[in-house]
Amino acid sequence: RDSFIWTELRISDDLFERNGEGLKWYRIVNRQRNIYLKKVDGLFLRGRYYQWRAHLIASPDGRNAPVLGPVSLRYQLDQAPRAPLFVESAGAGDASVRLRWKKNAEHDILGYRLYYGVHSRRYDGVIGTIGGRRITNEMNGGKNFIEVELTNEVIEENMTRDAQRYLSYPLLKNNVLYYFAVRAYDSYRPDTKYNHESELSEEISIRPFAGSEIDK
């Protein structure tokens, strides 16, 4: 009677010291649910490593002490999006290709990356932006589809953004066969190693072609 218990949580994607002071504690109120949906300073309260601690406060007269019973925590892994479906060629032009695929429906989907190269399943470039914007569900190619055009200008834009330059980013040449696959990624800590990215979609191949020089 008249006693009180309150708890705190701290959580991180990186392993931290049990008694370390660098990570912030967050107070949790009674019956609080869906903590994983909460954002603090723009980041979700999620992570692989966590600590809980309870504060037990006696009654004001000191006669009654709180009792903390069994404590359980339901921990669920944050799943990556599914691989994009129905990836297909939407056309080819002079040193350019168009790709189309069905939108992902996950609530936290943020964008897509195109993987391409001149060898099947061995990709030499990754395209994540077009005109400085992420490839997102807003790039409509139909009611439930996304359609994008890949040009050498887009390739050079993404090559410039790749500071490590692990990939060669081959430019598109007419009559050369290129292979493409798509991955989706969610909104959790984008552009970091902690972001969740799907498996590769099914692979397709497209050949840029300048078209006929004879008027129809």
Short mmCIF file of C-alpha atoms in Angstrom, two decimals:
data_model
loop_
_atom_site.label_atom_id
_atom_site.label_comp_id
_atom_site.label_asym_id
_atom_site.label_seq_id
_atom_site.Cartn_x
_atom_site.Cartn_y
_atom_site.Cartn_z
CA ARG A 1 0.00 0.00 0.00
CA ASP A 2 1.19 3.52 -0.93
CA SER A 3 4.33 2.12 -2.52
CA PHE A 4 5.36 2.75 -6.13
CA ILE A 5 7.34 1.14 -8.93
CA TRP A 6 8.53 2.80 -12.12
CA THR A 7 10.75 1.44 -14.88
CA GLU A 8 13.20 2.64 -17.49
CA LEU A 9 14.40 1.32 -20.83
CA ARG A 10 17.43 1.95 -22.99
CA ILE A 11 18.07 0.33 -26.33
CA SER A 12 20.62 0.46 -29.14
CA ASP A 13 21.66 -1.27 -32.35
CA ASP A 14 25.22 -1.37 -30.97
CA LEU A 15 26.38 -3.42 -27.99
CA PHE A 16 26.94 -1.19 -24.95
CA GLU A 17 28.46 -1.64 -21.49
CA ARG A 18 26.11 -2.82 -18.78
CA ASN A 19 27.07 0.07 -16.52
CA GLY A 20 27.93 2.51 -19.28
CA GLU A 21 26.65 6.06 -19.04
CA GLY A 22 26.65 7.08 -22.70
CA LEU A 23 23.20 5.75 -23.60
CA LYS A 24 20.03 7.55 -22.49
CA TRP A 25 17.39 5.92 -20.28
CA TYR A 26 13.69 6.44 -21.12
CA ARG A 27 10.99 6.28 -18.48
CA ILE A 28 8.16 3.85 -19.22
CA VAL A 29 4.69 4.38 -17.80
CA ASN A 30 2.27 1.67 -16.68
CA ARG A 31 0.59 -0.35 -19.42
CA GLN A 32 2.60 1.38 -22.14
CA ARG A 33 2.38 -0.50 -25.43
CA ASN A 34 3.91 -0.38 -28.89
CA ILE A 35 7.13 1.24 -27.79
CA TYR A 36 8.65 0.23 -31.13
CA LEU A 37 6.43 2.80 -32.86
CA LYS A 38 7.73 5.69 -30.73
CA LYS A 39 10.24 8.16 -32.11
CA VAL A 40 12.71 10.18 -30.00
CA ASP A 41 14.87 12.80 -31.73
CA GLY A 42 13.71 11.45 -35.06
CA LEU A 43 14.73 7.84 -34.36
CA PHE A 44 12.60 4.85 -33.43
CA LEU A 45 13.16 3.26 -30.01
CA ARG A 46 14.35 0.01 -31.52
CA GLY A 47 17.55 -1.97 -31.44
CA ARG A 48 19.21 -5.30 -30.93
CA TYR A 49 20.54 -4.67 -27.39
CA TYR A 50 18.50 -3.35 -24.49
CA GLN A 51 18.32 -2.94 -20.72
CA TRP A 52 15.42 -2.50 -18.32
CA ARG A 53 15.65 -1.31 -14.74
CA ALA A 54 12.99 -0.92 -12.07
CA HIS A 55 12.84 1.65 -9.27
CA LEU A 56 11.04 0.41 -6.14
CA ILE A 57 9.73 3.22 -3.88
CA ALA A 58 8.55 2.46 -0.32
CA SER A 59 5.46 4.04 1.19
CA PRO A 60 6.01 7.49 2.79
CA ASP A 61 5.88 6.03 6.31
CA GLY A 62 8.38 3.34 5.44
CA ARG A 63 6.11 0.51 6.49
CA ASN A 64 5.29 -0.92 3.08
CA ALA A 65 7.71 -1.90 0.34
CA PRO A 66 6.67 -2.71 -3.24
CA VAL A 67 7.00 -6.23 -4.60
CA LEU A 68 8.06 -6.76 -8.20
CA GLY A 69 6.61 -9.94 -9.62
CA PRO A 70 7.66 -11.94 -12.68
CA VAL A 71 8.60 -9.70 -15.58
CA SER A 72 8.37 -10.75 -19.21
CA LEU A 73 9.33 -8.99 -22.42
CA ARG A 74 7.97 -9.87 -25.85
CA TYR A 75 10.74 -9.21 -28.35
CA GLN A 76 10.00 -9.23 -32.07
CA LEU A 77 12.55 -8.90 -34.85
CA ASP A 78 12.08 -5.99 -37.22
CA GLN A 79 11.51 -7.70 -40.55
CA ALA A 80 12.92 -6.49 -43.86
CA PRO A 81 10.48 -5.69 -46.68
CA ARG A 82 9.64 -8.42 -49.14
CA ALA A 83 11.40 -8.49 -52.49
CA PRO A 84 9.64 -6.40 -55.17
CA LEU A 85 7.36 -8.38 -57.50
CA PHE A 86 6.59 -8.32 -61.23
CA VAL A 87 9.78 -6.55 -62.28
CA GLU A 88 9.72 -6.10 -66.04
CA SER A 89 11.07 -4.08 -68.93
CA ALA A 90 8.93 -1.06 -69.80
CA GLY A 91 10.96 -0.18 -72.89
CA ALA A 92 14.41 0.68 -74.18
CA GLY A 93 15.76 3.76 -75.91
CA ASP A 94 18.99 5.37 -77.03
CA ALA A 95 21.41 4.56 -74.13
CA SER A 96 18.43 4.27 -71.79
CA VAL A 97 16.07 1.66 -70.35
CA ARG A 98 12.79 1.75 -68.46
CA LEU A 99 11.86 -0.62 -65.62
CA ARG A 100 8.52 -1.28 -63.96
CA TRP A 101 7.54 -3.23 -60.84
CA LYS A 102 4.67 -3.53 -58.39
CA LYS A 103 4.69 -1.25 -55.35
CA ASN A 104 5.54 -2.76 -51.99
CA ALA A 105 2.69 -2.44 -49.49
CA GLU A 106 4.58 -2.46 -46.15
CA HIS A 107 3.59 0.47 -43.92
CA ASP A 108 7.21 1.55 -43.38
CA ILE A 109 8.51 1.21 -46.94
CA LEU A 110 10.82 4.10 -47.84
CA GLY A 111 12.33 3.33 -51.22
CA TYR A 112 13.98 1.04 -53.74
CA ARG A 113 17.43 0.41 -55.19
CA LEU A 114 18.18 -0.88 -58.67
CA TYR A 115 21.09 -3.28 -59.07
CA TYR A 116 22.52 -3.66 -62.57
CA GLY A 117 25.48 -5.05 -64.48
CA VAL A 118 26.62 -6.77 -67.63
CA HIS A 119 26.72 -10.24 -66.02
CA SER A 120 23.77 -12.14 -64.59
CA ARG A 121 23.58 -11.89 -60.77
CA ARG A 122 26.83 -9.94 -60.64
CA TYR A 123 25.99 -6.29 -60.32
CA ASP A 124 28.39 -3.45 -61.02
CA GLY A 125 26.20 -0.52 -59.96
CA VAL A 126 23.46 0.44 -57.51
CA ILE A 127 20.93 3.16 -58.35
CA GLY A 128 19.19 4.71 -55.35
CA THR A 129 18.28 8.20 -56.56
CA ILE A 130 17.03 9.84 -59.73
CA GLY A 131 17.42 13.59 -60.00
CA GLY A 132 18.50 13.74 -56.36
CA ARG A 133 15.32 12.03 -55.11
CA ARG A 134 14.90 8.56 -53.68
CA ILE A 135 13.09 6.01 -55.83
CA THR A 136 9.78 5.74 -53.94
CA ASN A 137 6.18 4.63 -54.32
CA GLU A 138 5.35 8.12 -55.57
CA MET A 139 7.10 7.39 -58.89
CA ASN A 140 3.95 5.98 -60.45
CA GLY A 141 3.99 3.88 -63.57
CA GLY A 142 0.33 2.98 -63.16
CA LYS A 143 -2.10 2.55 -60.29
CA ASN A 144 -0.07 -0.02 -58.38
CA PHE A 145 3.22 0.10 -60.24
CA ILE A 146 6.41 2.14 -60.24
CA GLU A 147 8.15 3.01 -63.48
CA VAL A 148 11.58 4.61 -63.77
CA GLU A 149 13.94 5.51 -66.59
CA LEU A 150 17.62 4.74 -66.21
CA THR A 151 20.00 6.90 -68.25
CA ASN A 152 23.73 7.55 -68.17
CA GLU A 153 23.04 10.82 -66.40
CA VAL A 154 21.33 8.89 -63.60
CA ILE A 155 24.21 6.41 -63.46
CA GLU A 156 26.78 9.21 -63.14
CA GLU A 157 24.70 10.83 -60.40
CA ASN A 158 24.76 7.65 -58.31
CA MET A 159 28.41 6.93 -59.08
CA THR A 160 29.30 10.36 -57.68
CA ARG A 161 27.35 9.60 -54.49
CA ASP A 162 29.29 6.36 -53.96
CA ALA A 163 32.32 7.69 -52.09
CA GLN A 164 33.89 4.23 -51.63
CA ARG A 165 33.77 3.41 -55.35
CA TYR A 166 33.65 -0.34 -54.82
CA LEU A 167 31.53 -0.67 -57.97
CA SER A 168 32.37 0.27 -61.56
CA TYR A 169 28.96 1.69 -62.64
CA PRO A 170 29.19 0.83 -66.36
CA LEU A 171 27.46 3.33 -68.63
CA LEU A 172 24.65 2.16 -70.88
CA LYS A 173 25.66 1.38 -74.46
CA ASN A 174 23.31 0.54 -77.26
CA ASN A 175 22.99 -3.14 -78.22
CA VAL A 176 24.67 -4.34 -74.99
CA LEU A 177 22.61 -6.64 -72.76
CA TYR A 178 22.27 -5.47 -69.12
CA TYR A 179 20.83 -7.33 -66.15
CA PHE A 180 18.65 -5.71 -63.48
CA ALA A 181 17.14 -6.57 -60.10
CA VAL A 182 15.38 -4.45 -57.47
CA ARG A 183 15.47 -4.30 -53.69
CA ALA A 184 13.09 -2.47 -51.34
CA TYR A 185 14.15 -0.88 -48.05
CA ASP A 186 12.27 0.52 -45.07
CA SER A 187 12.38 3.77 -43.09
CA TYR A 188 14.44 2.46 -40.15
CA ARG A 189 17.73 4.39 -40.01
CA PRO A 190 18.06 4.77 -43.80
CA ASP A 191 21.52 4.91 -45.39
CA THR A 192 23.11 3.10 -42.44
CA LYS A 193 24.10 -0.53 -41.95
CA TYR A 194 21.08 -0.96 -39.66
CA ASN A 195 18.51 -0.28 -42.37
CA HIS A 196 16.44 -3.27 -43.49
CA GLU A 197 16.67 -4.13 -47.18
CA SER A 198 14.80 -6.88 -48.97
CA GLU A 199 16.21 -9.76 -50.94
CA LEU A 200 16.78 -9.17 -54.64
CA SER A 201 13.80 -9.40 -56.93
CA GLU A 202 13.77 -11.75 -59.88
CA GLU A 203 16.30 -10.67 -62.46
CA ILE A 204 15.41 -9.25 -65.86
CA SER A 205 17.56 -8.25 -68.82
CA ILE A 206 17.18 -5.26 -71.19
CA ARG A 207 19.19 -4.12 -74.18
CA PRO A 208 19.33 -0.33 -74.92
CA PHE A 209 18.52 0.35 -78.56
CA ALA A 210 18.38 3.58 -80.53
CA GLY A 211 15.48 2.38 -82.66
CA SER A 212 14.86 2.64 -86.37
CA GLU A 213 16.22 5.53 -88.45
CA ILE A 214 13.53 5.00 -91.07
CA ASP A 215 10.40 7.10 -90.68
CA LYS A 216 7.25 5.09 -90.24
#
